[in-house]
Short mmCIF file of C-alpha atoms in Angstrom, two decimals:
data_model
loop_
_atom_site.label_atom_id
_atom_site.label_comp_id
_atom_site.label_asym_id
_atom_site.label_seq_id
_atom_site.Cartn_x
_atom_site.Cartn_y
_atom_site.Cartn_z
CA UNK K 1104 -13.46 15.81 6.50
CA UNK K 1105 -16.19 15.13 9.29
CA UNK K 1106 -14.75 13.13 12.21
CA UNK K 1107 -17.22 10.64 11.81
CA UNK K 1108 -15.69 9.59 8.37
CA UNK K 1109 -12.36 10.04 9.71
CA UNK K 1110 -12.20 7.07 11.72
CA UNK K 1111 -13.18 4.76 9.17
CA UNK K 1112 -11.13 5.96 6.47
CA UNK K 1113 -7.83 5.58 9.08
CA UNK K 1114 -9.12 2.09 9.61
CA UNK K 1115 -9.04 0.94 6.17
CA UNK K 1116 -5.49 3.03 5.16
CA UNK K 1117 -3.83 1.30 8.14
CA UNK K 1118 -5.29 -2.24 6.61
CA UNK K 1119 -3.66 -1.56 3.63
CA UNK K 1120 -0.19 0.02 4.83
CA UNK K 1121 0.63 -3.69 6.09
CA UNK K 1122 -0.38 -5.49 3.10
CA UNK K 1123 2.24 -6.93 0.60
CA UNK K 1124 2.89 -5.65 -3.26
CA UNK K 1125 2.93 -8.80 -5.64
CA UNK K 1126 6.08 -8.32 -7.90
CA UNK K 1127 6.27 -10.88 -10.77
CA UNK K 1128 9.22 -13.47 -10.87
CA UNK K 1129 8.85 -15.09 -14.33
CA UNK K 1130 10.48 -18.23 -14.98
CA UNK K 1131 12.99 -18.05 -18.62
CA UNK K 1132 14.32 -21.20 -19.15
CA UNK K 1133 17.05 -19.51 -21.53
CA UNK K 1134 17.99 -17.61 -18.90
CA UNK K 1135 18.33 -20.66 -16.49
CA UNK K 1136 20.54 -22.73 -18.98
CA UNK K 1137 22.39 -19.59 -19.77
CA UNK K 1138 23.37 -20.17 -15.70
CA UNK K 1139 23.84 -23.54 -16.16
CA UNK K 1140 26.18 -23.61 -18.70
CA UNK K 1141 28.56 -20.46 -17.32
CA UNK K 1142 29.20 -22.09 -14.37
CA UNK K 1143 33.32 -22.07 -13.83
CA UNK K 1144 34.87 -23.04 -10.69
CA UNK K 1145 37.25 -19.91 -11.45
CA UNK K 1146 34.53 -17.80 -9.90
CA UNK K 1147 33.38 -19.94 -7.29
CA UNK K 1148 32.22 -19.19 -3.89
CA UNK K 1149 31.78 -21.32 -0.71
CA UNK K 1150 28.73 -21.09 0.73
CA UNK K 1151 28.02 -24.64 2.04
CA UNK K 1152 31.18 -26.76 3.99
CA UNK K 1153 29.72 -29.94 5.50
CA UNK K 1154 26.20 -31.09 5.68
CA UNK K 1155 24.32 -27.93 7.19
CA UNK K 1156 27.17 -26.08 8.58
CA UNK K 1157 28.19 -22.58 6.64
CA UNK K 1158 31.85 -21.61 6.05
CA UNK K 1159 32.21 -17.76 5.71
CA UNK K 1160 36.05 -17.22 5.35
CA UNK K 1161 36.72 -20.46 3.41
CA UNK K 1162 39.78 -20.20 0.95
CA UNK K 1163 39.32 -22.45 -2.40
CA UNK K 1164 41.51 -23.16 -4.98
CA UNK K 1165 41.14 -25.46 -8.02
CA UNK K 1166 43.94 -24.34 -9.94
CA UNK K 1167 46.08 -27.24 -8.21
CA UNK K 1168 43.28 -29.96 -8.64
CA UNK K 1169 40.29 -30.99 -6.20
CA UNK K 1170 40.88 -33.31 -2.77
CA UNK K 1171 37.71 -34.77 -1.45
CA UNK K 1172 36.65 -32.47 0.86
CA UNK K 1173 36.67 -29.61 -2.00
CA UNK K 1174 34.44 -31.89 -4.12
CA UNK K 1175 32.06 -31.55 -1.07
CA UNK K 1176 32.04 -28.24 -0.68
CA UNK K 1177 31.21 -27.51 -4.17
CA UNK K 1178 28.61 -30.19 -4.36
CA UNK K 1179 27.00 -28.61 -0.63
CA UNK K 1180 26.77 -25.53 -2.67
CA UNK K 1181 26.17 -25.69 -5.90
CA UNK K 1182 23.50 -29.10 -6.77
CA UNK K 1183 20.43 -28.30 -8.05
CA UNK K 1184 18.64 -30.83 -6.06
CA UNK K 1185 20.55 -29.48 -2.87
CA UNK K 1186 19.64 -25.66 -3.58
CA UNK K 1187 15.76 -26.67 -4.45
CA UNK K 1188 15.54 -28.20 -0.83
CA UNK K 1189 16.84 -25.37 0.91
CA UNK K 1190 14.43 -22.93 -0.85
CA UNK K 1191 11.92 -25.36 0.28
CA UNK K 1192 12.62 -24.56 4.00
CA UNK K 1193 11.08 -21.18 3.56
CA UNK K 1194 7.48 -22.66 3.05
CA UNK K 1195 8.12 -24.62 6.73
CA UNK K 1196 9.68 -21.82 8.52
CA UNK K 1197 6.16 -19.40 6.92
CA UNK K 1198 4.01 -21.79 8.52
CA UNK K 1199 5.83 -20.92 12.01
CA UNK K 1200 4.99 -17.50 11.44
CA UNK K 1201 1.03 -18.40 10.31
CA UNK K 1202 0.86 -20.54 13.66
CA UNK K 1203 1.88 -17.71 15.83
CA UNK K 1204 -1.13 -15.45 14.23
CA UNK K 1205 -4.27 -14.76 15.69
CA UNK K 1206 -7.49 -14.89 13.81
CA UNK K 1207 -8.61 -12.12 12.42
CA UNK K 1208 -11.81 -10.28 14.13
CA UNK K 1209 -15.05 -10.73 12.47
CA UNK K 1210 -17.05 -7.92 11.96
CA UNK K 1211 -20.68 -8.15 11.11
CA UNK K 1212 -23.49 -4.79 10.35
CA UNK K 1213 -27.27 -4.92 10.01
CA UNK K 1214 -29.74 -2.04 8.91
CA UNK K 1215 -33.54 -2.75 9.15
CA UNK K 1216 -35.72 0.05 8.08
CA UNK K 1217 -38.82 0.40 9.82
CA UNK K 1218 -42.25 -1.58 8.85
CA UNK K 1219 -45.88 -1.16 8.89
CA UNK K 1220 -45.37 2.71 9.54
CA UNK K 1221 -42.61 2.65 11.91
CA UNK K 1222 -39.84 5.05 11.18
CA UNK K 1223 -36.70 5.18 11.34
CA UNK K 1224 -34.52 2.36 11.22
CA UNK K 1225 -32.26 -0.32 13.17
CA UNK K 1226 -28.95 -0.43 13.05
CA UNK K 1227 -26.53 -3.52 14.60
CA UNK K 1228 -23.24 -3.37 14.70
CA UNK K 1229 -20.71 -6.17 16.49
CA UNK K 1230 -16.99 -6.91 16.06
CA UNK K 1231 -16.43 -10.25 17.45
CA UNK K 1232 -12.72 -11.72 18.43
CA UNK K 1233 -12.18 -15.01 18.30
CA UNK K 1234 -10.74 -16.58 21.35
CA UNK K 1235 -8.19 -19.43 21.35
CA UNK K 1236 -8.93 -22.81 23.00
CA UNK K 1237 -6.69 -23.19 26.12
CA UNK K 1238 -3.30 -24.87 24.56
CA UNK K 1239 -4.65 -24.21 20.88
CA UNK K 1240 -1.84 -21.67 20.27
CA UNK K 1241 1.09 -23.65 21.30
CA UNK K 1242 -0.09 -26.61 19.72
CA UNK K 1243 -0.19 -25.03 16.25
CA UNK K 1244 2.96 -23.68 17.18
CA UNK K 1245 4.55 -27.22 18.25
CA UNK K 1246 2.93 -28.25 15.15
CA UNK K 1247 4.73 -25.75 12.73
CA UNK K 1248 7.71 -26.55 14.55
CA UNK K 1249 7.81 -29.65 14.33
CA UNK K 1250 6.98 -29.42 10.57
CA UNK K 1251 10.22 -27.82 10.09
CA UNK K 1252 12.31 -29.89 11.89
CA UNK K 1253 11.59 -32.26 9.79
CA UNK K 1254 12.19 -30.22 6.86
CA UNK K 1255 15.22 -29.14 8.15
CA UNK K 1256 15.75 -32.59 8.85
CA UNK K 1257 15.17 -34.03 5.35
CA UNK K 1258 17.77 -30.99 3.82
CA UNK K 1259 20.52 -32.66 5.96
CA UNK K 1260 19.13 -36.02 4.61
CA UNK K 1261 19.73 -35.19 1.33
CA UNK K 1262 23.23 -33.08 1.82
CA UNK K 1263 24.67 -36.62 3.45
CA UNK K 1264 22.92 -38.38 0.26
CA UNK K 1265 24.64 -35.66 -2.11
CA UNK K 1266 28.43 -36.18 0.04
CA UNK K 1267 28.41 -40.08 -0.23
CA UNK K 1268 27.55 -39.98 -4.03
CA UNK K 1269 30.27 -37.14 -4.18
CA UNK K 1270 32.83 -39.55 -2.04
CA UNK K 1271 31.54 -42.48 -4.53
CA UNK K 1272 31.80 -40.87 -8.10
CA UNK K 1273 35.38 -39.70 -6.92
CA UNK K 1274 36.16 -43.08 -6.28
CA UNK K 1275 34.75 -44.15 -9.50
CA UNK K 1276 36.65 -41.91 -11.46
CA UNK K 1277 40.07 -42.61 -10.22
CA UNK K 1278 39.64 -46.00 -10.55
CA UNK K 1279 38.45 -45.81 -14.14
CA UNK K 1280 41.55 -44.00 -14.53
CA UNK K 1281 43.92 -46.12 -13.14
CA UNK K 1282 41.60 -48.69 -15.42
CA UNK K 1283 42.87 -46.73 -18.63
CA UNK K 1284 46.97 -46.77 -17.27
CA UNK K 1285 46.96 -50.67 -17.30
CA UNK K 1286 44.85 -51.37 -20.10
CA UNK K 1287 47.03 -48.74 -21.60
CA UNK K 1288 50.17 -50.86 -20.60
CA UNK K 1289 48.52 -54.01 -21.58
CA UNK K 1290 48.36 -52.51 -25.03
CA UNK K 1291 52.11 -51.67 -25.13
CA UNK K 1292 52.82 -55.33 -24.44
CA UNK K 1293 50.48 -56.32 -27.15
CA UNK K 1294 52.23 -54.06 -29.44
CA UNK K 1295 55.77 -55.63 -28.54
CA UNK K 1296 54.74 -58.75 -28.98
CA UNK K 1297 53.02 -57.84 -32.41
CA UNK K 1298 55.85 -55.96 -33.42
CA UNK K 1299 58.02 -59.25 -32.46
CA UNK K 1300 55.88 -61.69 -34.29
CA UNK K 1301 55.92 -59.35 -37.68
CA UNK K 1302 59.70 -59.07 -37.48
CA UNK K 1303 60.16 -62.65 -37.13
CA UNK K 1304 57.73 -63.10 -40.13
CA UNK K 1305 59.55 -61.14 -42.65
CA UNK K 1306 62.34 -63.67 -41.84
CA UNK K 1307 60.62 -66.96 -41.61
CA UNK K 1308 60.44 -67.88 -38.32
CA UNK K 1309 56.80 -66.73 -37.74
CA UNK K 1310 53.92 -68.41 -39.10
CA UNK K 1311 50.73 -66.32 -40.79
CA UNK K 1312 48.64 -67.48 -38.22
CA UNK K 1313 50.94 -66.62 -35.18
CA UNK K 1314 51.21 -63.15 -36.95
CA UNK K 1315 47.87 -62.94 -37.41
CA UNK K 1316 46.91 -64.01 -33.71
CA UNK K 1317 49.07 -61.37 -32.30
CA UNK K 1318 47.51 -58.92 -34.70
CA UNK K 1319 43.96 -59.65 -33.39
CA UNK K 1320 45.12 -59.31 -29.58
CA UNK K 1321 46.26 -55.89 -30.25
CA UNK K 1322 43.42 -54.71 -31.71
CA UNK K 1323 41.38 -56.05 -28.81
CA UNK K 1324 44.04 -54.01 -26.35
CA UNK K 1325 43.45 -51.11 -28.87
CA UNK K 1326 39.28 -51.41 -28.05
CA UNK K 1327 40.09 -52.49 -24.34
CA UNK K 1328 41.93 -49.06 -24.16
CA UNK K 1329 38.69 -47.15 -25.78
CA UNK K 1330 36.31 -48.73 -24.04
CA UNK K 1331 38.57 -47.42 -21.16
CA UNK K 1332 38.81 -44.28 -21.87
CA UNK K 1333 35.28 -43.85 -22.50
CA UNK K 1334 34.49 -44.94 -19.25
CA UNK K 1335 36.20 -42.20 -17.53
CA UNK K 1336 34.78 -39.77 -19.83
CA UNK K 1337 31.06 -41.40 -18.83
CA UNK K 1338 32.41 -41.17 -14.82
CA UNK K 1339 33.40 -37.48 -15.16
CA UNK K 1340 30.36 -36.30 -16.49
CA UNK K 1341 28.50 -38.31 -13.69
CA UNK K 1342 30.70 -36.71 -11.29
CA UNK K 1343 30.18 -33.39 -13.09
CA UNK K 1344 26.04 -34.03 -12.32
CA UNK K 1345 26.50 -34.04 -9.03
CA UNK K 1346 28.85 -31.27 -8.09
CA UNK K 1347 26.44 -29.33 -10.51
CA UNK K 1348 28.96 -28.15 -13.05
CA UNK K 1349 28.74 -28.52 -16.63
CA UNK K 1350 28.94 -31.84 -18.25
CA UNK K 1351 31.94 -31.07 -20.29
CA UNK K 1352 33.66 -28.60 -17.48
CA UNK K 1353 37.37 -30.03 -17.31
CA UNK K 1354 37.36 -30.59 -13.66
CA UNK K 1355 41.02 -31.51 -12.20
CA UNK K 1356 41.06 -34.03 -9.27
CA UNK K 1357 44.29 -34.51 -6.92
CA UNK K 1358 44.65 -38.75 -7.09
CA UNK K 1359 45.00 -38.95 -11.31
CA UNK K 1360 47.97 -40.82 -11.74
CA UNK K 1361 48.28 -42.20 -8.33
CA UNK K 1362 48.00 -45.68 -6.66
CA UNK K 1363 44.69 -46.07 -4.80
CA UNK K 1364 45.58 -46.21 -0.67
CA UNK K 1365 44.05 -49.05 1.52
CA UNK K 1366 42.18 -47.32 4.25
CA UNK K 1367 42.83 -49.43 7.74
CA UNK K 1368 39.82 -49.39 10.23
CA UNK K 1369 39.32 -50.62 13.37
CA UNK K 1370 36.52 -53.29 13.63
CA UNK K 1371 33.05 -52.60 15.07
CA UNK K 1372 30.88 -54.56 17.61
CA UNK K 1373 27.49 -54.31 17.33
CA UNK K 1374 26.91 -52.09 20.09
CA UNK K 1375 28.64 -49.21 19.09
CA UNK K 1376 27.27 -50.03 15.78
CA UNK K 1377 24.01 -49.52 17.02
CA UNK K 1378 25.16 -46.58 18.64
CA UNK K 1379 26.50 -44.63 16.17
CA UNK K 1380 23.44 -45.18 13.51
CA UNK K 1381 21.01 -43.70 15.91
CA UNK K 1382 22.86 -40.68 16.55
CA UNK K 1383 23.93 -40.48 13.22
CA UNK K 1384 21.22 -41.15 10.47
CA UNK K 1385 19.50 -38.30 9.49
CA UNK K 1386 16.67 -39.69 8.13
CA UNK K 1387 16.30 -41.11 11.71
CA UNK K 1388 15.84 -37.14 12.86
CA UNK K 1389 13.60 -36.45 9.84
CA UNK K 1390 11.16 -39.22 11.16
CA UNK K 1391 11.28 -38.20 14.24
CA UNK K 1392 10.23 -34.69 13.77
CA UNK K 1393 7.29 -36.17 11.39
CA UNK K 1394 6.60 -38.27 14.90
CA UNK K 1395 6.30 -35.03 17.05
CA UNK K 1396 4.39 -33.40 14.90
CA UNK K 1397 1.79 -35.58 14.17
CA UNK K 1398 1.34 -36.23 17.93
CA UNK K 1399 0.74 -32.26 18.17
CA UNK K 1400 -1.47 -32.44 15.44
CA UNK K 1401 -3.30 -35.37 17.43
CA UNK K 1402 -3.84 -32.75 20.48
CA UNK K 1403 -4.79 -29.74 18.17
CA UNK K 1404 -7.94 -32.37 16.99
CA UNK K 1405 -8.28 -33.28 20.71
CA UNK K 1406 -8.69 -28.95 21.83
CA UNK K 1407 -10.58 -28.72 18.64
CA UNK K 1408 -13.92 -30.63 20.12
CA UNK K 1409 -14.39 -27.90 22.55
CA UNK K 1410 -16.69 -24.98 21.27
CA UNK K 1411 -14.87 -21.86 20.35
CA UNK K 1412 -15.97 -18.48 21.81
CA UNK K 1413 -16.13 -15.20 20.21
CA UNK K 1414 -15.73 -11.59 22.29
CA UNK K 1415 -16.21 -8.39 21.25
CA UNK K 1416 -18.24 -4.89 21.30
CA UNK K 1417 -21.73 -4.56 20.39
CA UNK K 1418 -23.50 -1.91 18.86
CA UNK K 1419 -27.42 -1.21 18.75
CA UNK K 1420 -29.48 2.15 17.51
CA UNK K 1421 -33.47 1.38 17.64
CA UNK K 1422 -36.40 2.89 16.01
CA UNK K 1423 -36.38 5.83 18.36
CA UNK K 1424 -32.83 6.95 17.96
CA UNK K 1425 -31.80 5.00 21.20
CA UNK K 1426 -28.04 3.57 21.02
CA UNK K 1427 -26.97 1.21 23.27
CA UNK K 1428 -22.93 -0.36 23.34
CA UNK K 1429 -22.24 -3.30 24.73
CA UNK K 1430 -20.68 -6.73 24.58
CA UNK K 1431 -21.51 -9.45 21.82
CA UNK K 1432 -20.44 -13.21 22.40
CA UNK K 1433 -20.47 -15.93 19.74
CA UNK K 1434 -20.60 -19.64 21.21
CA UNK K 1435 -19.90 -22.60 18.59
CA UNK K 1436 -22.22 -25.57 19.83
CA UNK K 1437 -20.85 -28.90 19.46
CA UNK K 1438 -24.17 -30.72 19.08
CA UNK K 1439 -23.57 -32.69 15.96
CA UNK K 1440 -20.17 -32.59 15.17
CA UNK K 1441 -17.01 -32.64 18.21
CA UNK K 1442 -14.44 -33.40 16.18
CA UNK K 1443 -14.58 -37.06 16.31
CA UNK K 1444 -13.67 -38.01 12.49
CA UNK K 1445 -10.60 -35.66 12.42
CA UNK K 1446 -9.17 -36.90 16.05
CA UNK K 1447 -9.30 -40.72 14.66
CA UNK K 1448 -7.55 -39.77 11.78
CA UNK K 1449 -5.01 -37.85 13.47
CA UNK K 1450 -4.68 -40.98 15.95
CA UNK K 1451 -4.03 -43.30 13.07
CA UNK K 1452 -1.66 -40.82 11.52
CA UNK K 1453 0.60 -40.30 14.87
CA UNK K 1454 0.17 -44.65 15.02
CA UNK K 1455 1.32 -45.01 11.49
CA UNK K 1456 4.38 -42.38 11.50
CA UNK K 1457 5.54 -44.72 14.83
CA UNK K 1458 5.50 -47.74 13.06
CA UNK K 1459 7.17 -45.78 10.12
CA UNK K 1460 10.09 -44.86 12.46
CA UNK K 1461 10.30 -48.52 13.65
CA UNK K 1462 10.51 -50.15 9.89
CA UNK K 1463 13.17 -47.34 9.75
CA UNK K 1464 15.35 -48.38 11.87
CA UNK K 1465 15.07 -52.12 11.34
CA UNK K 1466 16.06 -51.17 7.86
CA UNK K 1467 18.89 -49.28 8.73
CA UNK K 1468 20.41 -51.72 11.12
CA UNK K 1469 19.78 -54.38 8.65
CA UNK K 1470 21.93 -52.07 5.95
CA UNK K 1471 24.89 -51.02 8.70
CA UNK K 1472 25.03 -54.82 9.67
CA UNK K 1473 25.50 -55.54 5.92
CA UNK K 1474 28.14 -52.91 5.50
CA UNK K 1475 30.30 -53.95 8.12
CA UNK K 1476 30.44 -57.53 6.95
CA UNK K 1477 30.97 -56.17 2.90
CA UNK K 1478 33.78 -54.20 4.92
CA UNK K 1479 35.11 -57.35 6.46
CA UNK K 1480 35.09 -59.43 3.39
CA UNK K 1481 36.57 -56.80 1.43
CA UNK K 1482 39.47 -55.92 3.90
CA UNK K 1483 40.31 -59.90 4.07
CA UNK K 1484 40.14 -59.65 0.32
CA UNK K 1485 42.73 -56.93 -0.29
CA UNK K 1486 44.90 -58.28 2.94
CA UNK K 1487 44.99 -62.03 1.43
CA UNK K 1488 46.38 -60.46 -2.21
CA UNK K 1489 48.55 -58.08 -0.24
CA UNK K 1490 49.78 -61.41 1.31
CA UNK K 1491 49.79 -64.22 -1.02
CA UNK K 1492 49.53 -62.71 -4.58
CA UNK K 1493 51.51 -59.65 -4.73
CA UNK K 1494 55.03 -61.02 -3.37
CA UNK K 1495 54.45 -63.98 -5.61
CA UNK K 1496 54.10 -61.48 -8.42
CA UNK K 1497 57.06 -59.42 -7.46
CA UNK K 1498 59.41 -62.89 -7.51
CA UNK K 1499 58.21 -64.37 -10.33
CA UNK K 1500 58.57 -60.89 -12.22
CA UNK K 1501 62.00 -60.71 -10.66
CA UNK K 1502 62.88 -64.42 -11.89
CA UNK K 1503 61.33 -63.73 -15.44
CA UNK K 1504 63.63 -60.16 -15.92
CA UNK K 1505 66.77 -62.20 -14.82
CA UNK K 1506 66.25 -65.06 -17.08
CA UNK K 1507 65.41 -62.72 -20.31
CA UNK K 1508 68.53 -61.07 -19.01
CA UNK K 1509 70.65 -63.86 -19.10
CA UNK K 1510 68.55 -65.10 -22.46
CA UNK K 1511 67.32 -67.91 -20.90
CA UNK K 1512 63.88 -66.87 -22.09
CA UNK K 1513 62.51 -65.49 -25.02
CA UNK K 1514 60.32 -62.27 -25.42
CA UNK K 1515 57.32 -64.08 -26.05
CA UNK K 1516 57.49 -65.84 -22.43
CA UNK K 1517 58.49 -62.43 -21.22
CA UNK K 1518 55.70 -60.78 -22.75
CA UNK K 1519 53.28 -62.90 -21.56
CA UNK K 1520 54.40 -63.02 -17.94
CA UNK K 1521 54.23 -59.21 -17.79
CA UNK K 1522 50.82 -59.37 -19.07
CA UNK K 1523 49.80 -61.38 -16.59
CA UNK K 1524 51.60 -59.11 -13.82
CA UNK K 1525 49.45 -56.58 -15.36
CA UNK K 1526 46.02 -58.86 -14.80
CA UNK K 1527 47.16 -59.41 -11.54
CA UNK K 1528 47.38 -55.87 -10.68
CA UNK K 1529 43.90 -55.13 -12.39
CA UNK K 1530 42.57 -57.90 -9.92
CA UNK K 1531 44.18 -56.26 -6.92
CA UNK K 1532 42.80 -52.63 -8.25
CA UNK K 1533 39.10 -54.11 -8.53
CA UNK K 1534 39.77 -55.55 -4.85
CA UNK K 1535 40.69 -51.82 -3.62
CA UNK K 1536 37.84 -50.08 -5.16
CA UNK K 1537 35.67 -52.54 -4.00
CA UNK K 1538 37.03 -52.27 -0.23
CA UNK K 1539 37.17 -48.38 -0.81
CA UNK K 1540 33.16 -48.40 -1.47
CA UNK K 1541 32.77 -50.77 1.14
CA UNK K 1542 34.23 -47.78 3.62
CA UNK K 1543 32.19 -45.47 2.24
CA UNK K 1544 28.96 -47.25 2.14
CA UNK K 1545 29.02 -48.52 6.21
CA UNK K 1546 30.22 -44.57 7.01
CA UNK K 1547 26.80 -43.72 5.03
CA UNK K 1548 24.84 -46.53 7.32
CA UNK K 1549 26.44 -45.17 10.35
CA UNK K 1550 25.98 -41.42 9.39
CA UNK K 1551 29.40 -40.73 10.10
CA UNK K 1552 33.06 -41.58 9.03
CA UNK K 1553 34.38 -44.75 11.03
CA UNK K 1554 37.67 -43.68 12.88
CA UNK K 1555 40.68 -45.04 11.02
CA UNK K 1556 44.34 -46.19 12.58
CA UNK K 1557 46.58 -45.30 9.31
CA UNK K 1558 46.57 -45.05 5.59
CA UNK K 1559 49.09 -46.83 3.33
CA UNK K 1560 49.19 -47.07 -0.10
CA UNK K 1561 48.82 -50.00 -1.71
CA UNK K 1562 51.73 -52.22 -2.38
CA UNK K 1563 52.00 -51.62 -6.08
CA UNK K 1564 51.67 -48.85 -8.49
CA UNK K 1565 47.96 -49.46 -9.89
#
């Protein structure tokens, strides 16, 4: 091959050596339930601990029933909504790698064959660079940067959304389980007393109605008991959602068939309230990075008013066969347009995204501030049943047992006084779960766990 059509030809291979091959990825929803529905904690693998941290040597096993924590990790790992964000930080972290590109020369060819009986032609030949505005390139770069940041930002956003529903469906669950065990009691009771009633009937000492009113409470305790149960069937598939598991997948939780504890925690003054919410709110870093990057993008307008300038060779052959080489420049004139609509815009943008971050804040001081008195009223809740209710309810149960004992009441009286111990305790339960949420919802305002002083478990079986 002639040199002179060698140099073009290696020009135009090495073009192509660094382009990419398209492969198709098709999406098969089949194939994507098919995923969906095999999913088996049997054959799981950690891959996410706590919000953006990776555990590599992690040791899991369900076999013995899930704690808290391990409802995390699978939940950090395997929701949908948590693996769609992280595939979402690739398109931020390719716009680092576009920002730290240069444009690509521009080359531009003319041939003008002579006129009017001039022979020979003209040929013009150029291959302009374009040149960078001073502070341009780290600009776009800052700007990329910043962009994912705030993706990055808005993943860990979302992973402290996905561990506080995670902490609140477990919650929900084991209290609509403890919900079955004393409507399930409450049943028994109604059965006794129906049982009583129909025995006492069949010898005349029970009236049709009396038999008939006991009758009717224990079919209510019978749909009491469903209504239960169903509950915790609904709760288990919501806590199913989240971990991203099957909706029927029998998941095992460590807590079924235990009392719910009372969490102890220190009190908070508004300081270190303050405190901890701005170094721990995510959304506070997400907003932040959306802050520093539209302030780059505000300078990026600003260098873009100046005219850009494009360097490069020049070629020339004349009429008479003279060639000349030398240098071409390219000089953008700003006579009409400097940038002025984009660098009012971008102004505006970096003004609203400020007033953004402020509204943010004021909302989530507003919601910690809320939490911690939901916390307080709660704890005094629990504390004053802990205090005035519960020993009450021990001695009068105490009382009740040694006067059936010594048959100085009757079952019916018995009955009815352990029913109400039962009520009693389904009051204190709804008091725990609702301090329990409290807990959890002022650790999500804070954006991190409160420290607590000690655990102890409630004073009575649930």
């Amino acid at each position: 091959m002639p040199p002179f059509r060698l140099g073009p030809v290696l020009v135009v291979a090495s073009i192509l050596t660094g382009c990419t091959t398209y492969r198709a990825a098709p999406l098969e929803t089949q194939t994507e339930l098919d995923a969906l529905r095999q999913r088996d904690l049997r054959y799981f693998v950690v891959e996410h601990g706590r919000e953006s941290s990776v555990i590599v040597d992690a040791k899991f096993d369900p076999s013995d029933g899930l704690d808290e924590d391990e409802l995390v990790v699978v939940a950090l790992t395997l929701n949908p909504e948590l693996q769609a964000k992280r595939a979402g930080t690739g398109e931020a972290a390719a716009s680092l790698i576009v920002a730290g590109l240069w444009p690509n020369p521009q080359i531009g060819v003319s041939a003008r064959p002579g006129i009017d009986g001039a022979s020979g032609y003209v040929l013009e030949g150029d291959l302009l660079f374009q040149l960078l505005r001073p502070g341009e390139s780290d600009a776009q770069k800052k700007v990329a940067g910043a962009g994912l940041a705030g993706v990055r930002a808005d993943l860990v956003t979302e992973e402290y959304r996905v561990v506080a529903d995670v902490r609140q469906q477990r919650l929900a669950v084991l209290a609509a389980e403890r919900s079955v065990a004393l409507f399930e009691e409450a049943a028994d009771l109604r059965k006794l007393s129906a049982d009583l009633v129909r025995k006492q009937r069949q010898i005349g000492e029970a009236t049709e109605l009396a038999s008939s009113a006991t009758e009717l409470e224990l079919a209510e305790s019978h749909r009491d008991v469903r209504k239960a149960r169903t509950e915790l069937a609904t709760e288990m598939r919501a806590l199913n959602r989240i971990l991203g598991l099957p909706p029927e997948y029998p998941l095992k939780l460590i807590g079924f068939g235990e009392p719910l504890t009372v969490i102890v925690l220190d009190d908070i003054s508004d300081e270190e309230l303050d405190r901890r919410l701005v170094a721990g709110r995510p959304e506070l870093r997400a907003k932040e990075a959306a802050f520093e990057k539209a302030e780059q993008e505000l300078r990026l307008a600003v260098i873009g008013q100046y005219p850009r300038l494009g360097l490069g060779p020049a070629f020339e052959r004349e009429l008479g066969g003279e060639k000349s080489l030398g240098i071409g420049l390219s000089l953008e004139l700003p006579l009409f347009n400097r940038n002025q609509g984009e660098i009012a815009e971008k102004q505006a943008a970096r003004d609203r995204v400020r007033a953004e971050y402020v509204a943010l804040l004021h909302r989530l001081r507003s919601d910690a501030f809320s939490a911690r008195a939901t916390v307080r009223a709660a704890k005094a809740e629990v504390e004053g049943q802990e205090k005035d209710i519960l020993p009450l309810l021990r001695r009068n149960q105490e009382l009740f047992e040694g006067a059936y004992r010594a048959r100085e009441l009757n079952i019916v009286d018995w009955i009815t006084a352990q029913e109400r111990a039962v009520n009693a305790r389904r009051e204190y339960l709804d008091a725990l779960v609702t301090y329990r949420k409290a807990v959890i919802e002022i650790d999500v305002a804070m954006g991190r766990p409160l420290a607590t002083t000690t655990t102890r478990p409630s004073t009575r079986p649930n």
